[in-house]
XYZ file of C-alpha atoms in Angstrom:
632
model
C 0.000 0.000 0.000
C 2.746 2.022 0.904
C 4.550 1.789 -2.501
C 1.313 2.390 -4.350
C 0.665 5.622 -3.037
C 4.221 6.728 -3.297
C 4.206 5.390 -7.373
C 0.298 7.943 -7.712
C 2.729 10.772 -6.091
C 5.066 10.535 -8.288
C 3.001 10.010 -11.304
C 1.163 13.395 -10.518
C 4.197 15.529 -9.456
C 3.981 17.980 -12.620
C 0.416 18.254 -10.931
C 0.983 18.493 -7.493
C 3.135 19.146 -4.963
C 0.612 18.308 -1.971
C 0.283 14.153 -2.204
C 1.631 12.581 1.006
C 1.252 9.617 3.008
C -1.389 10.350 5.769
C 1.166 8.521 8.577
C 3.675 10.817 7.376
C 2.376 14.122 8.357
C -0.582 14.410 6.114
C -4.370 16.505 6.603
C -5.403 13.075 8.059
C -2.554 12.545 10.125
C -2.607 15.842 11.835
C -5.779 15.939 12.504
C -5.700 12.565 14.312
C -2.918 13.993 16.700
C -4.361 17.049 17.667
C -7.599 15.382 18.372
C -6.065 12.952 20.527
C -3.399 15.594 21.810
C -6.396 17.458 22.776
C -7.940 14.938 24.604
C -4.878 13.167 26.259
C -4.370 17.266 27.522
C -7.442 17.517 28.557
C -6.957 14.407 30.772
C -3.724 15.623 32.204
C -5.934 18.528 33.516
C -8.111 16.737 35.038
C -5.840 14.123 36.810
C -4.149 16.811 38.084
C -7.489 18.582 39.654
C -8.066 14.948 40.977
C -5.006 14.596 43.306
C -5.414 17.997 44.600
C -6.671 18.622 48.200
C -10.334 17.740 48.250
C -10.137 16.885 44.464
C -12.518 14.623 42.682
C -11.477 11.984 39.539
C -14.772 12.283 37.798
C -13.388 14.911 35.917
C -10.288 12.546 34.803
C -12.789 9.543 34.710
C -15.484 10.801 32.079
C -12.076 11.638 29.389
C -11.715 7.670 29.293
C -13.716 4.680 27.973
C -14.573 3.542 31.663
C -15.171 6.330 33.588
C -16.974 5.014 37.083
C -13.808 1.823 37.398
C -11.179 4.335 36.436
C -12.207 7.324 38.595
C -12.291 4.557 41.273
C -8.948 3.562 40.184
C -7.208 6.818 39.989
C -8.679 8.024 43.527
C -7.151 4.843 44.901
C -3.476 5.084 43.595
C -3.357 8.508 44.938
C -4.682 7.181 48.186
C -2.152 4.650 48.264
C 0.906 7.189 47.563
C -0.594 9.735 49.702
C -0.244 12.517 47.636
C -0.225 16.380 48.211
C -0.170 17.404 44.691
C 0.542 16.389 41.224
C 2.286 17.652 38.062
C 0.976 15.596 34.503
C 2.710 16.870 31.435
C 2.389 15.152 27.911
C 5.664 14.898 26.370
C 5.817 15.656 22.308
C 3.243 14.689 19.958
C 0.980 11.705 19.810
C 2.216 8.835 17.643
C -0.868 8.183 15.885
C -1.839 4.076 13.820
C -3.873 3.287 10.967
C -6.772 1.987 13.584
C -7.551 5.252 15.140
C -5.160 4.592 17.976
C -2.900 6.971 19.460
C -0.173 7.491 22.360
C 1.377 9.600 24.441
C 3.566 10.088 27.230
C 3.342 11.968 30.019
C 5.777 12.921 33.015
C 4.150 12.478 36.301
C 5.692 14.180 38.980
C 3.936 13.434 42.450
C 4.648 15.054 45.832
C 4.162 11.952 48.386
C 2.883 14.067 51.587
C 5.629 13.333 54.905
C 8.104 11.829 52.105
C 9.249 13.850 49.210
C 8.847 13.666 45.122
C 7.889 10.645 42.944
C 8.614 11.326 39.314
C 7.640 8.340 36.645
C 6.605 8.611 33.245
C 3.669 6.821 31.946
C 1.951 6.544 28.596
C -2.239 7.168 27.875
C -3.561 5.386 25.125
C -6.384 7.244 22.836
C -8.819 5.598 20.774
C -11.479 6.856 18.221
C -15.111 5.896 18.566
C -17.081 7.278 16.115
C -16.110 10.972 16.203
C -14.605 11.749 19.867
C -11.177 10.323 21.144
C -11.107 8.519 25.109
C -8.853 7.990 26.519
C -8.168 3.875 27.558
C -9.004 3.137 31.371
C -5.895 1.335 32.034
C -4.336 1.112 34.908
C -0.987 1.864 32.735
C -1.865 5.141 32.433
C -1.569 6.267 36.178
C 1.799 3.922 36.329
C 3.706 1.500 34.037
C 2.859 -2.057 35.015
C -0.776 -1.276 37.092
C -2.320 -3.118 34.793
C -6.057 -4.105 36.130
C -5.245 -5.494 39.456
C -1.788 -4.651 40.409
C -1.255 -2.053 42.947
C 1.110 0.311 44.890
C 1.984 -0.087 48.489
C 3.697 3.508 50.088
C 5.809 2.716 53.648
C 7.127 5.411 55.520
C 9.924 5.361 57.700
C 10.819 8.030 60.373
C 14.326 8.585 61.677
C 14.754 8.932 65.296
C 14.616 12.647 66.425
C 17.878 13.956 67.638
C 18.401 15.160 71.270
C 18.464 18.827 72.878
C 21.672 18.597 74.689
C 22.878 21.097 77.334
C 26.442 23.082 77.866
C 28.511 20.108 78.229
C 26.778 17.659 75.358
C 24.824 15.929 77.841
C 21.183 14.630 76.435
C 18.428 16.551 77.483
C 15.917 14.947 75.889
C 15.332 11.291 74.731
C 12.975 9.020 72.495
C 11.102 7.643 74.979
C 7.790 5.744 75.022
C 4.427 7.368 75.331
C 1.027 6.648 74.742
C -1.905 8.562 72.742
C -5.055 8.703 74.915
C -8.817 9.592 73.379
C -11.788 8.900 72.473
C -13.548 7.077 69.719
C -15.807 9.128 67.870
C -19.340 9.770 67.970
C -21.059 9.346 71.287
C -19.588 5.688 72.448
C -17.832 7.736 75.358
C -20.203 8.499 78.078
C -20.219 11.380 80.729
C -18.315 8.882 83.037
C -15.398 8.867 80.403
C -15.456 12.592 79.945
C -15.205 13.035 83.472
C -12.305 10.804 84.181
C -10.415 12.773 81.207
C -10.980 15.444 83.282
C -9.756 14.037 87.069
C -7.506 12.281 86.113
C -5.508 13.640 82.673
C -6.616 17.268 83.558
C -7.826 17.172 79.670
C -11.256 19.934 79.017
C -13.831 17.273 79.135
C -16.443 19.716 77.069
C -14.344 20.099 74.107
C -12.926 16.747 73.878
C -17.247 15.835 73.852
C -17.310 18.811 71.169
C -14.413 16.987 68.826
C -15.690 13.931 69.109
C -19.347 14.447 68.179
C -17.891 16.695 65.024
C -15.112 13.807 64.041
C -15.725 11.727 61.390
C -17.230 7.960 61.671
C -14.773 5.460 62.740
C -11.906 8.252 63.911
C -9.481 8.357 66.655
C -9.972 11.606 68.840
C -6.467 12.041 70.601
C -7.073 13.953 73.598
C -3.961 13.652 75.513
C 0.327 11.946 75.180
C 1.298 10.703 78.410
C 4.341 8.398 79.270
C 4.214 4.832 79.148
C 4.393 4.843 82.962
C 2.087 7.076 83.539
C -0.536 5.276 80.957
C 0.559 1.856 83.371
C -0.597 3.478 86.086
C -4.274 4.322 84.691
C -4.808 1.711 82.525
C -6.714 -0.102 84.969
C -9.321 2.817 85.530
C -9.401 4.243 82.209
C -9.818 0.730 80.215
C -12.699 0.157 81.990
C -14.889 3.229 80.707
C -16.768 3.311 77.261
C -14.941 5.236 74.123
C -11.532 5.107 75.248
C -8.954 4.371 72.944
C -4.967 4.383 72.815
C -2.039 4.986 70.610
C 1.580 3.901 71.405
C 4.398 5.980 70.359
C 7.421 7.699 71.058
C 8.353 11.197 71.974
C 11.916 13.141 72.582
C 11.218 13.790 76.328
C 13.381 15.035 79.062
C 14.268 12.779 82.100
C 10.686 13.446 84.342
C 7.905 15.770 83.033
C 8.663 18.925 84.640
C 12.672 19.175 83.954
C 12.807 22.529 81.641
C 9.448 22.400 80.454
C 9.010 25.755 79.374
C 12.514 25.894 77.590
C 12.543 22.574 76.092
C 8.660 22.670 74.830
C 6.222 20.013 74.329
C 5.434 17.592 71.593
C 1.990 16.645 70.241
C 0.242 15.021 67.747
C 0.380 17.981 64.585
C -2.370 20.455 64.317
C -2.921 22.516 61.009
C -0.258 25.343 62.597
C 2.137 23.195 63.676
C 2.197 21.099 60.622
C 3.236 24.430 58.971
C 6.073 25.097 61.249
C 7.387 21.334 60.658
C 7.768 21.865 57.336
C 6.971 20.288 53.594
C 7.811 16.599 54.799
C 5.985 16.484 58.043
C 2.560 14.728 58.533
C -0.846 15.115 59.786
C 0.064 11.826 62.350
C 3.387 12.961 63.345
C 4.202 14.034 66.862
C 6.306 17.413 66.451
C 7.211 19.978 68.597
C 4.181 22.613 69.304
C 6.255 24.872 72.279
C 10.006 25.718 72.827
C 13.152 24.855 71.367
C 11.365 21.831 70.114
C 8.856 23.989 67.951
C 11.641 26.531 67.424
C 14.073 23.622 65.756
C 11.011 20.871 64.694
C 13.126 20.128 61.554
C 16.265 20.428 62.670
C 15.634 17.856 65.462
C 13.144 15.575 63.450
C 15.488 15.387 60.265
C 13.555 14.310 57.224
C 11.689 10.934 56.585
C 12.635 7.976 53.909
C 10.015 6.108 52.009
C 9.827 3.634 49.590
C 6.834 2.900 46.933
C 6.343 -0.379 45.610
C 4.244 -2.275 42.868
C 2.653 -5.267 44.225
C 0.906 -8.066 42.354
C -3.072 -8.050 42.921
C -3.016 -11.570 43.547
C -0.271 -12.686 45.539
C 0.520 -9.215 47.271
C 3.857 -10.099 47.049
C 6.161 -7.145 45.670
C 6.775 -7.095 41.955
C 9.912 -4.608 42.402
C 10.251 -1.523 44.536
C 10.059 1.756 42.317
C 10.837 4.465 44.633
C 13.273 5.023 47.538
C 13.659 7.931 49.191
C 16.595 7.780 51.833
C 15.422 9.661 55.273
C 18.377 12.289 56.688
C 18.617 12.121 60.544
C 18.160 14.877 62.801
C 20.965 17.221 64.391
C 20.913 18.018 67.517
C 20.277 21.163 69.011
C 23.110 22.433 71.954
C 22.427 25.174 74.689
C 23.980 26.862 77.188
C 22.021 25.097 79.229
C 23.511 23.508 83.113
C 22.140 20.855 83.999
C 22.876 20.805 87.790
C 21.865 24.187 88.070
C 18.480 23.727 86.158
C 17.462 21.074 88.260
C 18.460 23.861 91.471
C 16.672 26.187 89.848
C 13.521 23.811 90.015
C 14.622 22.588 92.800
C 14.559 25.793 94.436
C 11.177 27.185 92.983
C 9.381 23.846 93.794
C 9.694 25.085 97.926
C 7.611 28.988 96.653
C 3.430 28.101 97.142
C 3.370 31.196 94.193
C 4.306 30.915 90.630
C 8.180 32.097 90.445
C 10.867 32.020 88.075
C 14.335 32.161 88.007
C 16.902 32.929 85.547
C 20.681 32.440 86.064
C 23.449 33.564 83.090
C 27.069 33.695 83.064
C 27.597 37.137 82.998
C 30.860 37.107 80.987
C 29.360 35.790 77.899
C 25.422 36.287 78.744
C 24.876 32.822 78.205
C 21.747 31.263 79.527
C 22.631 28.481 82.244
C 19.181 27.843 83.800
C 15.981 29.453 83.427
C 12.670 27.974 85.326
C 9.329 28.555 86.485
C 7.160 26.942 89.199
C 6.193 25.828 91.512
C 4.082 24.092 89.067
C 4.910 22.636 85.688
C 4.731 25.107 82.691
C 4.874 25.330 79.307
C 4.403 29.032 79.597
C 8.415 30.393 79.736
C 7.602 33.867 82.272
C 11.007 34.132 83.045
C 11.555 34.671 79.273
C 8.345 35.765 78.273
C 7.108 37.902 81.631
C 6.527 41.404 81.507
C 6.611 42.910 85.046
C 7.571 46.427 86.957
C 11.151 45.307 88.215
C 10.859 47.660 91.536
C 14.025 48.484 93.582
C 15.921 46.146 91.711
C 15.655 48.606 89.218
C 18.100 50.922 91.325
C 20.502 49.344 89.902
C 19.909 51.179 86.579
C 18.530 54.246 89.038
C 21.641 54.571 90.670
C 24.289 54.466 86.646
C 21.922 57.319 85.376
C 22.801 59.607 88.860
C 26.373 58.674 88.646
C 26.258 59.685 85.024
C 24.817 63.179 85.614
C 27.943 64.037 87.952
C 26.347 62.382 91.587
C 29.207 60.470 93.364
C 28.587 57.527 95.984
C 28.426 59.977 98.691
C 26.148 62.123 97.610
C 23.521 62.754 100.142
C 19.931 61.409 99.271
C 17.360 62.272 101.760
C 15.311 59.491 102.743
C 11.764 60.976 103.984
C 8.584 58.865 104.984
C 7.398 60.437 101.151
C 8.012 62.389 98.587
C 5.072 64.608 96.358
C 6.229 65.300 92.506
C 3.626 67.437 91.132
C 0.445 66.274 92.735
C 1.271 62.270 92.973
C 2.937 60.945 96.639
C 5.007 58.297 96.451
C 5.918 56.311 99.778
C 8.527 53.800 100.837
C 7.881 50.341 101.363
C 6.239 49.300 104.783
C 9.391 47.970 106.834
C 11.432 50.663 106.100
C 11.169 53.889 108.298
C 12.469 57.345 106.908
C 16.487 58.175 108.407
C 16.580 61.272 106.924
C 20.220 62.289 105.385
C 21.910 59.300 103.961
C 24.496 59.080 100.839
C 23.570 57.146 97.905
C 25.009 53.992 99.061
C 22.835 53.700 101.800
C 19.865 54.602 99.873
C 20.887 51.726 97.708
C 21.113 49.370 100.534
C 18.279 50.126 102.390
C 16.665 50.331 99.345
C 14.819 53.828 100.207
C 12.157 54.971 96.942
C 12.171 58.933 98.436
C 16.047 58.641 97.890
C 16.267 57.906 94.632
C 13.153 59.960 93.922
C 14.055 63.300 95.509
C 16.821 63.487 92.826
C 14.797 63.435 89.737
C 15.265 66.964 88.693
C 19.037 65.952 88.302
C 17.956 63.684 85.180
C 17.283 64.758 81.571
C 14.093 63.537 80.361
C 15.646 60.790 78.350
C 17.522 60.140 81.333
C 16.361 56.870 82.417
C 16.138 55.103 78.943
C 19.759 55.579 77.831
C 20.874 54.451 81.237
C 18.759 51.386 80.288
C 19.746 50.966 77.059
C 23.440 50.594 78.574
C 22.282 47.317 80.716
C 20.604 46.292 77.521
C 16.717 47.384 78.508
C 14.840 47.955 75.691
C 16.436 45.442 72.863
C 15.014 42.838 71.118
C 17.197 39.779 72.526
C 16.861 38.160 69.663
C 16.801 34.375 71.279
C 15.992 31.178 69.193
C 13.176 31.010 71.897
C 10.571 34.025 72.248
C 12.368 36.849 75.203
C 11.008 40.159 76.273
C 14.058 42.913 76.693
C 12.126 45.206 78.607
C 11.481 48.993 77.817
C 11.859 52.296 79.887
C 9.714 55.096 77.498
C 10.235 58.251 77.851
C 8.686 59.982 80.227
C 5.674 62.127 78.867
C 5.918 64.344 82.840
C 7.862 64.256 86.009
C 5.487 62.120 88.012
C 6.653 59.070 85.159
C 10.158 59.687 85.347
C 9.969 59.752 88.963
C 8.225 56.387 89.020
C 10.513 54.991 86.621
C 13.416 55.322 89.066
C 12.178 52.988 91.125
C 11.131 50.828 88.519
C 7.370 51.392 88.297
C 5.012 53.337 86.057
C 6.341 52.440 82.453
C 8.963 50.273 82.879
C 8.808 46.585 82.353
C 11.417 43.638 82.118
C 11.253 40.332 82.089
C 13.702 37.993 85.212
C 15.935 36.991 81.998
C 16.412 40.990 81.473
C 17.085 41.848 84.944
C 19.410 38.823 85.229
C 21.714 40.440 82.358
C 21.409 44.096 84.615
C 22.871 42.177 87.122
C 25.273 40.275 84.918
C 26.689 43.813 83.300
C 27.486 45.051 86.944
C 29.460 42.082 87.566
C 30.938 41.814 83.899
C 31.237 45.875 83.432
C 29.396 45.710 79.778
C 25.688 44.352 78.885
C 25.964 41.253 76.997
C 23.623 39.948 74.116
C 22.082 36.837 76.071
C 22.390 33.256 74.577
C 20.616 29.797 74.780
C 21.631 28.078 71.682
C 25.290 29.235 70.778
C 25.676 29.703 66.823
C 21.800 30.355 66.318
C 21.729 32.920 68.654
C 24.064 36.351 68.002
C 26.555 36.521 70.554
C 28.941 40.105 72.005
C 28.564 43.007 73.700
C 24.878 44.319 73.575
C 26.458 47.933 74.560
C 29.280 49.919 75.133
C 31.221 49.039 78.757
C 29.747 51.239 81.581
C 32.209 53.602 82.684
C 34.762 51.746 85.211
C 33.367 54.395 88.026
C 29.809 53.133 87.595
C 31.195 49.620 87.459
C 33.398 49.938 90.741
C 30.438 51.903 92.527
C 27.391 49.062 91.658
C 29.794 46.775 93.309
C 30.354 48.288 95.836
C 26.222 48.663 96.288
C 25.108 45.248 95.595
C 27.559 43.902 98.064
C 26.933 46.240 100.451
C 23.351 45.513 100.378
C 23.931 41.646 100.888
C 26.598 42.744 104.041
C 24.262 45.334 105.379
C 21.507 45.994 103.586
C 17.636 44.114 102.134
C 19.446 41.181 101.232
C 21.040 40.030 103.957
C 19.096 37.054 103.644
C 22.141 35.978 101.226
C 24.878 36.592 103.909
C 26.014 33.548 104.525
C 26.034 32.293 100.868
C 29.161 33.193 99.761
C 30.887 36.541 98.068
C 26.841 37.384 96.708
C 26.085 40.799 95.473
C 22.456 41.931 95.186
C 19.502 44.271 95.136
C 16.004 43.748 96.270
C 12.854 44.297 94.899
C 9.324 45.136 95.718
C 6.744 46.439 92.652
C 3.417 47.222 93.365
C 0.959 45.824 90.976
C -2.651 45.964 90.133
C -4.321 42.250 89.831
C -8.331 41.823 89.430
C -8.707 45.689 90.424
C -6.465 45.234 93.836
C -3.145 46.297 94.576
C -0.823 43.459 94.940
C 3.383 43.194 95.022
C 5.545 41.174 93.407
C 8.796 40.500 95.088
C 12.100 40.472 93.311
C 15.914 39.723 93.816
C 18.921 39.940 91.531
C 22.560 39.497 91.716
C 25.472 37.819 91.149
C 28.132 35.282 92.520
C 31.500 34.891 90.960
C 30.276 34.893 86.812
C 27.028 33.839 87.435
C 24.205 36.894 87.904
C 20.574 35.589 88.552
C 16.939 37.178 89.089
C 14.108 35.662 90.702
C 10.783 37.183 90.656
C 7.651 35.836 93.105
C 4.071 36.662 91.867
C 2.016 37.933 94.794
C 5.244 38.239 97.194
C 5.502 40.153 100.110
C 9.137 41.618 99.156
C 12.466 40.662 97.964
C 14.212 39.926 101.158
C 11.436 37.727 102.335
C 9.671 36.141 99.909
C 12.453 35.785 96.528
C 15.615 35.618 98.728
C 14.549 32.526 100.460
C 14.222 30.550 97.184
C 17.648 32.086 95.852
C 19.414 30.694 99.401
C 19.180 26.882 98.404
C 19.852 27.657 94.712
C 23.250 29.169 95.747
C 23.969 26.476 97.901
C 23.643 24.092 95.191
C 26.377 25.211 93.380
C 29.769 26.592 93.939
């Protein structure tokens, strides 16, 4: 037939140039492959609608010659793979037969959700039936070798998350084993399990009810990840009750459940946030950081997962060959400043307060971060980072570098009256201390007098108070791999605020870690940039040195007070240096006080700050007495 055609062509060439073979690019020929083109396009549309979220493959389906088993079929190979999206891109033209048959291939490139991408190329067959072109429903077309009843079979395989170590490489944290308690779905739990949720897991029993009358049919409804111990322990009251259901696992824990809590963070089961966070190769059922430094480094810590994808045969299940491998990377692990002796003093030492306290301890040298807790209960809120209180006298501190700046020596005398009146507001001392009249600076310091340091205001300018600050590094952004509040002193809009900043009310907040590093720059002589996780976090001076006066005189002061003065309480810990602190606050419409202490021994400088405490010297110094006798 061929040679026939070709002998007409030639015959007629002094007629025409326009005879050709049809396979070979003719009217007939083209037309064939852009019809089919068309459709096989049209089809690569559609199967990429189908695997995207909440897609459909009727679409994909109704372009073939079986549409109801090959939607089926096409909604269950991306079910199998898990996919989050797909790309489908014919390659070239058609390659068209004499029977109305053409093909085409097309690049698949898949994005297995938790894993990474699948790329394959596959090939979609086109017939002609009377005048429209389907595509064939063959299981070939998804992926070579489908066939009708073949399959493929997705595994995922995590690696172990790495550890959160502290100063000295030590492990904080661990894989450990843990166990997923909730609820079936529906309404098979009764009031009885709701309650017991509640006594004994502390879980909200209402809104666990709420999620699992709004789940799905046939869903698990985590409500809670406790330790395998723990689980042991209520397994035979919990098992017991209608609905409950349970998960093992593992989770990167530290040693017991309240070691560091609020620095360290939790891990749960992902939620739509902190499956963001975690990245492109986290999923919906992995357990992943949701608070501190394991949110903040989720994919450092978790690495990334392998997979492999394999065709199976329908019949035997046995595996034909694997197609895709995807090696998994481990996780790094994440080093901080961290002491791990003096954390667990810190805790130690906050677990004897009966109000919530925190503590913060830093090596004033380099401003690294050696313990930082909260208590007396377990938190996962981090207030010694986070906190934003009126540091009081201990405030003084910064009072007492802004007076020696303006030309005001050591000895200069501060009158110490029962009050002081700055246009219109009073301001008083606090209770135990009784007015002594003429006193230098020092003493004011020591006996930690507020009509002192007040009486002196007009000696300020009015930006007075926030440049001082700004030398201890007040009013910064830390900048810390974990969320930190540096504090701010405004300016004053009148007198009465600057007056009430210099004793650390009014306008002026910090958080313990910022009144730590005031402590830390008297005993180093320059503010340092604070650090919990060296090489993420920027390290150096956060200002210029205070002048070696300033330096020499705060020593003297802190000490002083410790020898002499409010914090006495600390005499007989050792070479301590420290100032008191008592900030009146407003809570639920009354006025309460928070007590305060900061200092320093050798290079470490600490703050601890008591919620509702009567006053530094006999509420915060207490807790800071067995915390310094922990350590030398």
């Amino acid at each position: 037939m061929k040679r026939t055609t070709a002998i007409v062509c030639l015959s007629s060439l002094l007629i025409t140039a326009g005879c050709s073979d049809s396979k070979s690019g003719g009217k007939s020929g083209n037309s064939e492959q852009q019809a089919s083109g068309a459709v096989i396009k049209q089809f690569a549309d559609a199967w990429v609608k189908a695997w995207a979220p909440n897609g459909k493959p009727d679409a994909a389906g109704a372009l073939t010659d079986n549409p109801t088993v090959f939607a089926k079929r096409l909604d269950d190979v991306d079910s199998a793979l898990v996919t989050s999206t797909v790309t489908v891109t014919p390659q070239g033209d058609p390659k068209c037969s004499d029977d109305n048959n053409c093909t085409q291939d097309l690049a698949v490139e898949a994005q297995l959700r938790g894993i990474g991408t699948m790329k394959w190329t596959s090939t979609a067959a086109a017939v002609k039936t009377g005048d429209n072109w389907k595509v064939k429903a063959s299981g070939d077309t998804i992926y070579p070798g489908l066939g009708d009843n073949n399959y493929l079979k997705r595994v995922r395989a995590l690696p172990a998350r790495a550890s959160i170590l502290d100063r000295n490489g030590v492990a904080l944290t661990a894989n450990r084993q843990v166990v997923i308690v909730g609820v079936a779905s529906g309404t098979k739990a009764t009031p009885a399990t709701y309650a017991a949720f509640a006594k004994y897991l502390d879980v909200d029993a209402a809104k666990l009810a709420a999620r699992a009358k709004a789940a799905p049919a046939g869903e698990f409804v985590d409500a809670i990840t406790i330790r395998a111990e723990e689980w042991e322990a209520l397994r035979p009251t919990m098992t017991k009750l209608p609905g409950v259901l349970t998960m093992g696992g593992t989770q990167s824990l530290p040693p017991t459940a309240n070691f560091a809590r609020s620095l360290i963070g939790t891990m749960k089961t992902a939620t739509e946030d902190t499956l963001k966070n975690a990245g492109p190769t986290a999923s919906a059922q992995d357990q992943v950081g949701t608070t501190g430094l394991q949110y903040s480094f989720q994919q450092q810590l978790a690495g990334t997962p392998g997979g492999t994808v394999a065709l199976r045969d329908g019949k035997t299940k046995l595996t034909i060959k694997t197609v895709f491998t995807q090696k998994g990377t481990a996780g790094k692990p994440v080093k901080t400043t961290i002491d791990t002796n003096m954390q667990k003093a810190a805790e130690a030492a906050l677990a004897t307060s009966k109000l919530p306290a925190s503590l913060v301890a830093v090596q004033a040298s380099t401003g690294q971060i050696l313990a930082a807790a909260n208590g007396p209960d377990p938190t996962s809120y981090n207030r010694a980072f986070q906190g934003r209180y009126a540091p009081g006298s201990t405030f003084k501190i910064v009072t007492s570098a802004a007076l020696l700046g303006s030309g005001e020596s050591t000895t200069t005398q501060l009158p110490c009256t029962d009050t002081i009146n700055v246009f219109g507001k009073t301001f008083k001392n606090y209770d135990a201390l009784a007015a002594y009249g003429a006193g230098t600076m020092q003493k004011a310091f020591n006996e930690s007098c507020n009509t002192a340091f007040i009486s002196q205001h007009g000696r300020l300018p009015k930006d007075g108070m926030t440049k001082a600050a700004s030398m201890f590094g007040i009013g910064r952004d830390l900048g810390l791999s974990l969320s930190a509040y540096g504090g701010q002193v405004p300016m004053p809009k009148d007198d009465v605020e600057e007056a009430a900043s210099m004793i650390g009310q009014g306008t002026v907040t910090a958080s313990p870690l910022a009144i730590a590093l005031v402590a830390a720059t008297v005993d180093h002589g320059t503010a340092m940039k604070p650090v919990l996780v060296p090489g993420k976090d920027a390290a150096g001076a956060a200002a210029s040195p205070l002048p070696a006066a300033t330096v020499a005189a705060l020593r003297t002061f802190m000490r002083t007070t410790v020898t002499g003065g409010t914090g006495k309480v600390l005499a007989g810990s050792g070479t301590v240096a420290a100032k008191t602190g008592t900030a009146e606050v407003v809570v639920n419409g009354k006025v309460t006080t928070n007590a305060w202490m900061a200092g320093y021994r050798g290079d470490v400088a600490f703050a601890v700050i008591v919620e509702g405490g009567e006053s530094g010297s006999h509420t915060a110094g207490p807790i800071l007495k067995p915390f310094l006798a922990a350590f030398k």
